C-alpha atoms as a printed R data frame, in Angstrom:
    type eleno elety resid chain resno       x       y       z
1   ATOM     1    CA   UNK     A     1  -9.258  28.174  19.116
2   ATOM     2    CA   UNK     A     2  -6.174  29.226  21.091
3   ATOM     3    CA   UNK     A     3  -4.557  30.676  18.020
4   ATOM     4    CA   UNK     A     4  -7.428  33.149  17.615
5   ATOM     5    CA   UNK     A     5  -7.005  34.655  21.070
6   ATOM     6    CA   UNK     A     6  -4.401  36.900  22.677
7   ATOM     7    CA   UNK     A     7  -3.751  36.783  26.437
8   ATOM     8    CA   UNK     A     8  -3.346  40.155  28.192
9   ATOM     9    CA   UNK     A     9  -0.622  39.996  30.865
10  ATOM    10    CA   UNK     A    10  -2.473  42.058  33.521
11  ATOM    11    CA   UNK     A    11  -6.147  41.201  33.416
12  ATOM    12    CA   UNK     A    12  -5.824  37.695  31.956
13  ATOM    13    CA   UNK     A    13  -8.842  38.311  29.703
14  ATOM    14    CA   UNK     A    14  -8.929  37.083  26.137
15  ATOM    15    CA   UNK     A    15  -9.438  39.150  23.008
16  ATOM    16    CA   UNK     A    16 -10.602  37.356  19.888
17  ATOM    17    CA   UNK     A    17  -8.379  38.300  16.968
18  ATOM    18    CA   UNK     A    18 -10.597  36.769  14.315
19  ATOM    19    CA   UNK     A    19 -14.305  36.260  14.715
20  ATOM    20    CA   UNK     A    20 -15.748  32.959  13.492
21  ATOM    21    CA   UNK     A    21 -18.787  34.632  11.934
22  ATOM    22    CA   UNK     A    22 -16.558  36.978   9.927
23  ATOM    23    CA   UNK     A    23 -14.588  34.042   8.578
24  ATOM    24    CA   UNK     A    24 -17.810  32.286   7.605
25  ATOM    25    CA   UNK     A    25 -18.960  35.392   5.765
26  ATOM    26    CA   UNK     A    26 -15.656  35.564   3.879
27  ATOM    27    CA   UNK     A    27 -15.980  31.902   2.896
28  ATOM    28    CA   UNK     A    28 -19.526  32.526   1.692
29  ATOM    29    CA   UNK     A    29 -18.384  35.454  -0.456
30  ATOM    30    CA   UNK     A    30 -15.632  33.331  -1.974
31  ATOM    31    CA   UNK     A    31 -18.119  30.557  -2.725
32  ATOM    32    CA   UNK     A    32 -20.442  33.017  -4.473
33  ATOM    33    CA   UNK     A    33 -17.593  34.087  -6.738
34  ATOM    34    CA   UNK     A    34 -16.955  30.522  -7.869
35  ATOM    35    CA   UNK     A    35 -18.686  29.649 -11.127
36  ATOM    36    CA   UNK     A    36 -20.486  26.368 -11.461
37  ATOM    37    CA   UNK     A    37 -19.185  24.472 -14.491
38  ATOM    38    CA   UNK     A    38 -22.704  23.163 -15.157
39  ATOM    39    CA   UNK     A    39 -23.966  26.746 -15.545
40  ATOM    40    CA   UNK     A    40 -23.163  26.932 -19.269
41  ATOM    41    CA   UNK     A    41 -25.618  29.195 -21.090
42  ATOM    42    CA   UNK     A    42 -26.262  28.708 -24.794
43  ATOM    43    CA   UNK     A    43 -26.974  32.372 -25.433
44  ATOM    44    CA   UNK     A    44 -23.579  34.130 -25.841
45  ATOM    45    CA   UNK     A    45 -24.947  37.223 -24.143
46  ATOM    46    CA   UNK     A    46 -25.605  35.282 -20.942
47  ATOM    47    CA   UNK     A    47 -22.369  33.332 -20.696
48  ATOM    48    CA   UNK     A    48 -19.758  33.731 -17.990
49  ATOM    49    CA   UNK     A    49 -16.278  34.650 -19.042
50  ATOM    50    CA   UNK     A    50 -13.898  31.744 -19.508
51  ATOM    51    CA   UNK     A    51 -11.585  33.330 -16.937
52  ATOM    52    CA   UNK     A    52 -14.384  33.100 -14.353
53  ATOM    53    CA   UNK     A    53 -14.352  29.296 -14.470
54  ATOM    54    CA   UNK     A    54 -11.910  27.307 -12.294
55  ATOM    55    CA   UNK     A    55  -8.684  26.927 -14.227
56  ATOM    56    CA   UNK     A    56  -8.887  23.121 -14.207
57  ATOM    57    CA   UNK     A    57 -12.390  23.206 -15.734
58  ATOM    58    CA   UNK     A    58 -11.808  25.696 -18.543
59  ATOM    59    CA   UNK     A    59 -10.805  23.167 -21.201
60  ATOM    60    CA   UNK     A    60 -13.902  21.092 -20.411
61  ATOM    61    CA   UNK     A    61 -16.052  24.212 -20.880
62  ATOM    62    CA   UNK     A    62 -14.311  24.997 -24.161
63  ATOM    63    CA   UNK     A    63 -14.844  21.460 -25.462
64  ATOM    64    CA   UNK     A    64 -18.509  21.674 -24.501
65  ATOM    65    CA   UNK     A    65 -19.106  24.817 -26.550
66  ATOM    66    CA   UNK     A    66 -17.022  23.588 -29.493
67  ATOM    67    CA   UNK     A    67 -18.980  20.341 -29.663
68  ATOM    68    CA   UNK     A    68 -22.243  22.228 -29.286
69  ATOM    69    CA   UNK     A    69 -21.316  24.679 -32.028
70  ATOM    70    CA   UNK     A    70 -22.104  28.402 -32.359
71  ATOM    71    CA   UNK     A    71 -25.478  29.725 -31.246
72  ATOM    72    CA   UNK     A    72 -27.271  30.533 -34.529
73  ATOM    73    CA   UNK     A    73 -31.058  30.961 -34.113
74  ATOM    74    CA   UNK     A    74 -31.790  31.167 -37.841
75  ATOM    75    CA   UNK     A    75 -35.577  31.092 -37.456
76  ATOM    76    CA   UNK     A    76 -35.664  33.844 -34.839
77  ATOM    77    CA   UNK     A    77 -37.575  37.058 -35.599
78  ATOM    78    CA   UNK     A    78 -34.673  39.491 -35.392
79  ATOM    79    CA   UNK     A    79 -35.698  42.897 -33.987
80  ATOM    80    CA   UNK     A    80 -35.028  46.113 -35.910
81  ATOM    81    CA   UNK     A    81 -32.865  48.964 -34.653
82  ATOM    82    CA   UNK     A    82 -32.681  52.550 -35.943
83  ATOM    83    CA   UNK     A    83 -29.145  53.116 -37.243
84  ATOM    84    CA   UNK     A    84 -28.558  56.341 -39.207
85  ATOM    85    CA   UNK     A    85 -32.277  57.026 -39.572
86  ATOM    86    CA   UNK     A    86 -32.681  53.581 -41.155
87  ATOM    87    CA   UNK     A    87 -34.312  50.586 -39.526
88  ATOM    88    CA   UNK     A    88 -31.822  47.723 -39.626
89  ATOM    89    CA   UNK     A    89 -31.567  44.207 -38.186
90  ATOM    90    CA   UNK     A    90 -29.254  41.215 -38.037
91  ATOM    91    CA   UNK     A    91 -29.168  39.351 -41.346
92  ATOM    92    CA   UNK     A    92 -29.414  35.554 -40.832
93  ATOM    93    CA   UNK     A    93 -27.654  35.085 -44.195
94  ATOM    94    CA   UNK     A    94 -24.444  36.048 -42.406
95  ATOM    95    CA   UNK     A    95 -24.573  32.652 -40.714
96  ATOM    96    CA   UNK     A    96 -23.927  31.077 -44.115
97  ATOM    97    CA   UNK     A    97 -20.828  33.219 -44.683
98  ATOM    98    CA   UNK     A    98 -19.369  32.605 -41.212
99  ATOM    99    CA   UNK     A    99 -20.867  29.266 -40.131
100 ATOM   100    CA   UNK     A   100 -18.143  28.118 -37.753
101 ATOM   101    CA   UNK     A   101 -17.865  31.070 -35.374
102 ATOM   102    CA   UNK     A   102 -20.592  33.719 -35.814
103 ATOM   103    CA   UNK     A   103 -23.133  33.729 -32.975
104 ATOM   104    CA   UNK     A   104 -26.227  35.786 -32.204
105 ATOM   105    CA   UNK     A   105 -27.539  36.639 -28.755
106 ATOM   106    CA   UNK     A   106 -31.303  36.923 -28.514
107 ATOM   107    CA   UNK     A   107 -30.925  38.445 -25.054
108 ATOM   108    CA   UNK     A   108 -28.652  41.310 -26.208
109 ATOM   109    CA   UNK     A   109 -29.560  41.482 -29.923
110 ATOM   110    CA   UNK     A   110 -25.837  41.349 -30.707
111 ATOM   111    CA   UNK     A   111 -23.313  39.249 -32.616
112 ATOM   112    CA   UNK     A   112 -20.465  37.340 -30.967
113 ATOM   113    CA   UNK     A   113 -17.461  35.197 -31.979
114 ATOM   114    CA   UNK     A   114 -17.340  31.689 -30.490
115 ATOM   115    CA   UNK     A   115 -13.617  31.163 -31.059
116 ATOM   116    CA   UNK     A   116 -12.606  34.497 -29.558
117 ATOM   117    CA   UNK     A   117 -14.880  33.912 -26.576
118 ATOM   118    CA   UNK     A   118 -13.034  30.675 -25.878
119 ATOM   119    CA   UNK     A   119  -9.442  31.720 -26.621
120 ATOM   120    CA   UNK     A   120  -9.135  35.467 -27.190
121 ATOM   121    CA   UNK     A   121  -5.587  36.585 -26.552
122 ATOM   122    CA   UNK     A   122  -5.156  39.782 -24.540
123 ATOM   123    CA   UNK     A   123  -3.007  41.478 -27.179
124 ATOM   124    CA   UNK     A   124  -4.740  44.800 -27.765
125 ATOM   125    CA   UNK     A   125  -7.789  46.028 -29.665
126 ATOM   126    CA   UNK     A   126  -8.921  44.617 -32.987
127 ATOM   127    CA   UNK     A   127 -12.301  44.967 -34.697
128 ATOM   128    CA   UNK     A   128 -13.830  46.593 -31.658
129 ATOM   129    CA   UNK     A   129 -11.609  44.856 -29.123
130 ATOM   130    CA   UNK     A   130 -13.916  42.822 -26.888
131 ATOM   131    CA   UNK     A   131 -17.100  43.693 -28.767
132 ATOM   132    CA   UNK     A   132 -17.271  40.139 -30.184
133 ATOM   133    CA   UNK     A   133 -16.585  38.598 -26.784
134 ATOM   134    CA   UNK     A   134 -18.252  40.588 -23.995
135 ATOM   135    CA   UNK     A   135 -20.517  43.415 -25.188
136 ATOM   136    CA   UNK     A   136 -21.461  42.046 -28.597
137 ATOM   137    CA   UNK     A   137 -21.438  43.728 -32.016
138 ATOM   138    CA   UNK     A   138 -24.598  45.646 -33.017
139 ATOM   139    CA   UNK     A   139 -23.690  47.886 -35.971
140 ATOM   140    CA   UNK     A   140 -25.773  46.019 -38.568
141 ATOM   141    CA   UNK     A   141 -25.055  48.692 -41.199
142 ATOM   142    CA   UNK     A   142 -21.445  47.509 -41.497
143 ATOM   143    CA   UNK     A   143 -22.080  43.973 -40.336
144 ATOM   144    CA   UNK     A   144 -20.573  41.923 -43.166
145 ATOM   145    CA   UNK     A   145 -17.520  44.202 -43.582
146 ATOM   146    CA   UNK     A   146 -16.849  44.197 -39.834
147 ATOM   147    CA   UNK     A   147 -17.129  40.424 -39.700
148 ATOM   148    CA   UNK     A   148 -14.489  40.060 -42.414
149 ATOM   149    CA   UNK     A   149 -12.320  42.628 -40.664
150 ATOM   150    CA   UNK     A   150 -12.690  40.674 -37.447
151 ATOM   151    CA   UNK     A   151 -11.385  37.503 -39.102
152 ATOM   152    CA   UNK     A   152  -8.327  39.380 -40.405
153 ATOM   153    CA   UNK     A   153  -5.134  37.797 -41.697
154 ATOM   154    CA   UNK     A   154  -3.370  34.536 -40.820
155 ATOM   155    CA   UNK     A   155  -1.812  36.022 -37.654
156 ATOM   156    CA   UNK     A   156  -4.907  37.833 -36.399
157 ATOM   157    CA   UNK     A   157  -6.228  37.271 -32.897
158 ATOM   158    CA   UNK     A   158  -9.267  35.520 -34.337
159 ATOM   159    CA   UNK     A   159  -7.206  33.056 -36.391
160 ATOM   160    CA   UNK     A   160  -4.923  32.389 -33.448
161 ATOM   161    CA   UNK     A   161  -7.998  31.491 -31.443
162 ATOM   162    CA   UNK     A   162  -9.116  29.186 -34.274
163 ATOM   163    CA   UNK     A   163  -5.775  27.352 -34.125
164 ATOM   164    CA   UNK     A   164  -6.068  26.934 -30.357
165 ATOM   165    CA   UNK     A   165  -9.579  25.535 -30.735
166 ATOM   166    CA   UNK     A   166  -8.419  23.058 -33.376
167 ATOM   167    CA   UNK     A   167  -5.539  21.953 -31.164
168 ATOM   168    CA   UNK     A   168  -7.886  21.484 -28.222
169 ATOM   169    CA   UNK     A   169 -10.177  19.206 -30.210
170 ATOM   170    CA   UNK     A   170  -7.272  17.296 -31.771
171 ATOM   171    CA   UNK     A   171  -6.498  14.497 -29.312
172 ATOM   172    CA   UNK     A   172  -3.030  14.087 -30.811
173 ATOM   173    CA   UNK     A   173  -2.106  17.516 -29.413
174 ATOM   174    CA   UNK     A   174  -3.129  16.708 -25.847
175 ATOM   175    CA   UNK     A   175  -0.489  16.392 -23.145
176 ATOM   176    CA   UNK     A   176  -1.931  13.139 -21.840
177 ATOM   177    CA   UNK     A   177  -1.826  11.639 -25.340
178 ATOM   178    CA   UNK     A   178   1.804  12.673 -25.740
179 ATOM   179    CA   UNK     A   179   2.540  11.267 -22.298
180 ATOM   180    CA   UNK     A   180   0.929   7.935 -23.182
181 ATOM   181    CA   UNK     A   181   2.954   7.788 -26.399
182 ATOM   182    CA   UNK     A   182   6.160   8.361 -24.477
183 ATOM   183    CA   UNK     A   183   5.073   5.853 -21.845
184 ATOM   184    CA   UNK     A   184   4.325   3.197 -24.489
185 ATOM   185    CA   UNK     A   185   7.732   3.766 -26.094
186 ATOM   186    CA   UNK     A   186   9.448   3.546 -22.706
187 ATOM   187    CA   UNK     A   187   7.642   0.259 -22.013
188 ATOM   188    CA   UNK     A   188   8.718  -1.144 -25.369
189 ATOM   189    CA   UNK     A   189  12.342  -0.091 -24.784
190 ATOM   190    CA   UNK     A   190  12.297  -1.646 -21.332
191 ATOM   191    CA   UNK     A   191  10.881  -4.900 -22.689
192 ATOM   192    CA   UNK     A   192  13.609  -5.072 -25.354
193 ATOM   193    CA   UNK     A   193  16.353  -4.278 -22.806
194 ATOM   194    CA   UNK     A   194  15.062  -6.840 -20.301
195 ATOM   195    CA   UNK     A   195  14.722  -9.574 -22.936
196 ATOM   196    CA   UNK     A   196  18.297  -9.024 -24.111
197 ATOM   197    CA   UNK     A   197  19.574  -9.141 -20.519
198 ATOM   198    CA   UNK     A   198  17.682 -12.360 -19.767
199 ATOM   199    CA   UNK     A   199  18.891 -14.032 -22.959
200 ATOM   200    CA   UNK     A   200  22.529 -13.232 -22.144
201 ATOM   201    CA   UNK     A   201  22.219 -14.521 -18.570
202 ATOM   202    CA   UNK     A   202  20.418 -17.652 -19.760
203 ATOM   203    CA   UNK     A   203  23.182 -18.433 -22.242
204 ATOM   204    CA   UNK     A   204  25.946 -17.998 -19.656
205 ATOM   205    CA   UNK     A   205  24.124 -20.152 -17.096
206 ATOM   206    CA   UNK     A   206  23.605 -22.963 -19.600
207 ATOM   207    CA   UNK     A   207  27.291 -22.868 -20.441
208 ATOM   208    CA   UNK     A   208  28.304 -22.736 -16.790
209 ATOM   209    CA   UNK     A   209  30.223 -19.474 -17.246
210 ATOM   210    CA   UNK     A   210  30.756 -16.676 -14.775
211 ATOM   211    CA   UNK     A   211  28.835 -13.473 -15.436
212 ATOM   212    CA   UNK     A   212  31.096 -10.866 -13.867
213 ATOM   213    CA   UNK     A   213  34.631  -9.867 -14.720
214 ATOM   214    CA   UNK     A   214  37.569  -8.599 -12.698
215 ATOM   215    CA   UNK     A   215  37.282  -5.087 -14.163
216 ATOM   216    CA   UNK     A   216  33.906  -3.895 -15.436
217 ATOM   217    CA   UNK     A   217  34.813  -0.219 -15.756
218 ATOM   218    CA   UNK     A   218  34.272   1.643 -19.029
219 ATOM   219    CA   UNK     A   219  38.022   1.736 -19.668
220 ATOM   220    CA   UNK     A   220  38.389  -2.041 -19.292
221 ATOM   221    CA   UNK     A   221  39.253  -4.090 -22.366
222 ATOM   222    CA   UNK     A   222  37.343  -7.071 -20.968
223 ATOM   223    CA   UNK     A   223  34.339  -6.206 -18.802
224 ATOM   224    CA   UNK     A   224  33.333  -9.787 -18.111
225 ATOM   225    CA   UNK     A   225  31.238 -12.385 -19.905
226 ATOM   226    CA   UNK     A   226  27.853 -10.767 -19.307
227 ATOM   227    CA   UNK     A   227  28.642  -7.216 -20.435
228 ATOM   228    CA   UNK     A   228  30.759  -8.410 -23.376
229 ATOM   229    CA   UNK     A   229  28.027 -10.786 -24.538
230 ATOM   230    CA   UNK     A   230  25.380  -8.048 -24.169
231 ATOM   231    CA   UNK     A   231  27.521  -5.669 -26.244
232 ATOM   232    CA   UNK     A   232  28.060  -8.397 -28.847
233 ATOM   233    CA   UNK     A   233  24.293  -8.929 -29.048
234 ATOM   234    CA   UNK     A   234  23.727  -5.195 -29.505
235 ATOM   235    CA   UNK     A   235  26.344  -4.963 -32.261
236 ATOM   236    CA   UNK     A   236  24.401  -7.519 -34.274
237 ATOM   237    CA   UNK     A   237  20.912  -6.162 -33.583
238 ATOM   238    CA   UNK     A   238  20.198  -2.469 -34.133
239 ATOM   239    CA   UNK     A   239  16.914  -2.438 -32.186
240 ATOM   240    CA   UNK     A   240  18.703  -3.853 -29.123
241 ATOM   241    CA   UNK     A   241  21.696  -1.557 -29.534
242 ATOM   242    CA   UNK     A   242  19.449   1.507 -29.235
243 ATOM   243    CA   UNK     A   243  18.261   0.618 -25.711
244 ATOM   244    CA   UNK     A   244  21.197  -1.049 -23.921
245 ATOM   245    CA   UNK     A   245  24.388   0.047 -22.154
246 ATOM   246    CA   UNK     A   246  25.322   3.644 -23.105
247 ATOM   247    CA   UNK     A   247  21.972   4.179 -24.869
248 ATOM   248    CA   UNK     A   248  19.938   3.150 -21.818
249 ATOM   249    CA   UNK     A   249  18.884   5.530 -19.016
250 ATOM   250    CA   UNK     A   250  21.544   5.857 -16.333
251 ATOM   251    CA   UNK     A   251  19.251   4.382 -13.666
252 ATOM   252    CA   UNK     A   252  17.717   1.719 -15.895
253 ATOM   253    CA   UNK     A   253  20.531  -0.202 -17.606
254 ATOM   254    CA   UNK     A   254  19.606  -3.595 -16.023
255 ATOM   255    CA   UNK     A   255  23.288  -4.510 -15.742
256 ATOM   256    CA   UNK     A   256  23.842  -4.144 -11.979
257 ATOM   257    CA   UNK     A   257  24.980  -7.301 -10.092
258 ATOM   258    CA   UNK     A   258  21.835  -7.216  -7.925
259 ATOM   259    CA   UNK     A   259  19.662  -7.263 -11.073
260 ATOM   260    CA   UNK     A   260  21.662 -10.210 -12.415
261 ATOM   261    CA   UNK     A   261  21.112 -12.116  -9.162
262 ATOM   262    CA   UNK     A   262  17.371 -11.357  -9.180
263 ATOM   263    CA   UNK     A   263  17.029 -12.699 -12.720
264 ATOM   264    CA   UNK     A   264  19.044 -15.833 -11.858
265 ATOM   265    CA   UNK     A   265  16.890 -16.448  -8.768
266 ATOM   266    CA   UNK     A   266  13.737 -16.056 -10.864
267 ATOM   267    CA   UNK     A   267  15.104 -18.606 -13.343
268 ATOM   268    CA   UNK     A   268  15.891 -21.002 -10.508
269 ATOM   269    CA   UNK     A   269  12.361 -20.734  -9.095
270 ATOM   270    CA   UNK     A   270  10.769 -21.340 -12.505
271 ATOM   271    CA   UNK     A   271  13.081 -24.295 -13.225
272 ATOM   272    CA   UNK     A   272  12.398 -25.911  -9.855
273 ATOM   273    CA   UNK     A   273   8.641 -25.444 -10.340
274 ATOM   274    CA   UNK     A   274   8.810 -27.256 -13.686
275 ATOM   275    CA   UNK     A   275  10.769 -30.139 -12.150
276 ATOM   276    CA   UNK     A   276   8.254 -30.533  -9.328
277 ATOM   277    CA   UNK     A   277   5.401 -30.349 -11.812
278 ATOM   278    CA   UNK     A   278   7.058 -33.077 -13.905
279 ATOM   279    CA   UNK     A   279   7.295 -35.358 -10.835
280 ATOM   280    CA   UNK     A   280   3.642 -34.819 -10.017
281 ATOM   281    CA   UNK     A   281   2.295 -37.385  -7.531
282 ATOM   282    CA   UNK     A   282   4.912 -40.026  -8.395
283 ATOM   283    CA   UNK     A   283   7.530 -41.400  -6.036
284 ATOM   284    CA   UNK     A   284  11.028 -39.955  -6.063
285 ATOM   285    CA   UNK     A   285  14.303 -40.429  -4.261
286 ATOM   286    CA   UNK     A   286  16.522 -37.795  -2.720
287 ATOM   287    CA   UNK     A   287  20.242 -37.488  -3.396
288 ATOM   288    CA   UNK     A   288  22.244 -35.343  -0.954
289 ATOM   289    CA   UNK     A   289  25.874 -34.304  -1.071
290 ATOM   290    CA   UNK     A   290  27.692 -32.242   1.517
291 ATOM   291    CA   UNK     A   291  30.614 -29.998   0.712
292 ATOM   292    CA   UNK     A   292  32.197 -26.692   1.696
293 ATOM   293    CA   UNK     A   293  32.293 -23.615  -0.477
294 ATOM   294    CA   UNK     A   294  35.375 -21.448  -0.953
295 ATOM   295    CA   UNK     A   295  34.589 -19.571   2.262
296 ATOM   296    CA   UNK     A   296  34.580 -22.919   4.204
297 ATOM   297    CA   UNK     A   297  30.835 -22.690   4.881
298 ATOM   298    CA   UNK     A   298  28.984 -25.987   4.975
299 ATOM   299    CA   UNK     A   299  26.413 -26.515   2.225
300 ATOM   300    CA   UNK     A   300  24.182 -29.313   1.026
301 ATOM   301    CA   UNK     A   301  23.437 -30.049  -2.625
302 ATOM   302    CA   UNK     A   302  20.023 -31.574  -3.345
303 ATOM   303    CA   UNK     A   303  19.074 -33.665  -6.377
304 ATOM   304    CA   UNK     A   304  15.899 -35.615  -7.122
305 ATOM   305    CA   UNK     A   305  15.720 -38.949  -8.946
306 ATOM   306    CA   UNK     A   306  12.407 -40.072 -10.429
307 ATOM   307    CA   UNK     A   307  10.745 -41.793 -13.368
308 ATOM   308    CA   UNK     A   308   8.943 -39.483 -15.774
309 ATOM   309    CA   UNK     A   309   5.739 -40.146 -17.751
310 ATOM   310    CA   UNK     A   310   7.660 -41.825 -20.571
311 ATOM   311    CA   UNK     A   311   9.370 -44.291 -18.255
312 ATOM   312    CA   UNK     A   312  12.766 -42.605 -18.335
313 ATOM   313    CA   UNK     A   313  14.852 -42.328 -15.175
314 ATOM   314    CA   UNK     A   314  15.572 -38.640 -14.581
315 ATOM   315    CA   UNK     A   315  17.940 -36.943 -12.155
316 ATOM   316    CA   UNK     A   316  17.512 -33.207 -11.542
317 ATOM   317    CA   UNK     A   317  19.613 -30.894  -9.438
318 ATOM   318    CA   UNK     A   318  17.216 -28.602  -7.552
319 ATOM   319    CA   UNK     A   319  19.367 -26.445  -5.281
320 ATOM   320    CA   UNK     A   320  22.048 -25.798  -2.705
321 ATOM   321    CA   UNK     A   321  21.243 -25.122   0.942
322 ATOM   322    CA   UNK     A   322  23.687 -23.713   3.508
323 ATOM   323    CA   UNK     A   323  23.685 -25.666   6.800
324 ATOM   324    CA   UNK     A   324  25.205 -24.960  10.190
325 ATOM   325    CA   UNK     A   325  26.785 -28.436  10.392
326 ATOM   326    CA   UNK     A   326  26.579 -31.825   8.710
327 ATOM   327    CA   UNK     A   327  24.727 -33.719  11.417
328 ATOM   328    CA   UNK     A   328  21.733 -35.790  10.405
329 ATOM   329    CA   UNK     A   329  19.391 -33.512  12.358
330 ATOM   330    CA   UNK     A   330  20.683 -30.351  10.602
331 ATOM   331    CA   UNK     A   331  20.487 -31.943   7.165
332 ATOM   332    CA   UNK     A   332  16.936 -33.152   7.831
333 ATOM   333    CA   UNK     A   333  15.739 -29.715   8.960
334 ATOM   334    CA   UNK     A   334  17.369 -28.039   5.949
335 ATOM   335    CA   UNK     A   335  15.781 -30.582   3.607
336 ATOM   336    CA   UNK     A   336  12.283 -30.120   5.102
337 ATOM   337    CA   UNK     A   337  12.673 -26.355   4.904
338 ATOM   338    CA   UNK     A   338  13.657 -26.612   1.238
339 ATOM   339    CA   UNK     A   339  10.660 -28.818   0.413
340 ATOM   340    CA   UNK     A   340   8.252 -26.541   2.270
341 ATOM   341    CA   UNK     A   341   9.468 -23.544   0.255
342 ATOM   342    CA   UNK     A   342   8.644 -25.350  -2.990
343 ATOM   343    CA   UNK     A   343   5.354 -26.834  -1.909
């Protein structure tokens, strides 16, 4: 509450800048102005304006009225009105001539346009301006002629509203539908790009070839085995060519060294899992070999020897583990850690 008070330097008393009750009254007035989306009257003379609804609810209101259809009480006893010394009334036969949009309000004894009520463009006066939207049309003497005049030509306000209504009810025109289409296409492109990348890496690993080259820049004549093989694959497959390298998004090419390492690690995990599954509960022996890599770091190569279900003796290399030294204790700890990681 400190922000609502101002301290006077001399007396030290406090003056309230904004009274809580006044703020509550303002909130109540704002709440009264809000229109409940469930308050959707069938009679066009009792409806709220579309602009009175919350902007995020307007399309839902429009769909509701379009699905419900125009208000056409054909069996109603239409009252007579004196127009030009002649007693006239609304002719229900007009519903047959304008079945999709003509509405009648029992409350106001007036005709309305459903499409214009939902989507009337504020572009000037036509056929009485807002008479078919707010006040209603009551000149039954010129009813049929005025209705045709209201429809107008292909570019009339009424026909523009008809197009907007058709687009609203056509799910293919919706933004979310277009977004899903683009999303589905992006997913398909990503799947094609990822499959091509995996196939190239798999081939190079099976052949024991290096993936990267000395110069992988765009100006290089030899960008390394991986990029050259990927380009070769795209040159012989149009669907792959459309989604890789230069045709791929800048941040989604799947050619970065980190991505290559992630894919190789995933392959290693899957391969090791298959080997362990093939061993099952059978006995196996462990083959270890110690060596240094090019950076003189100690490492231990691990291979498993076992007899498979067909009676064949199998040897499988399962990984390399870096160790601090080559003592028996260090090798044992590294081996137990490796086995625990693979269950």
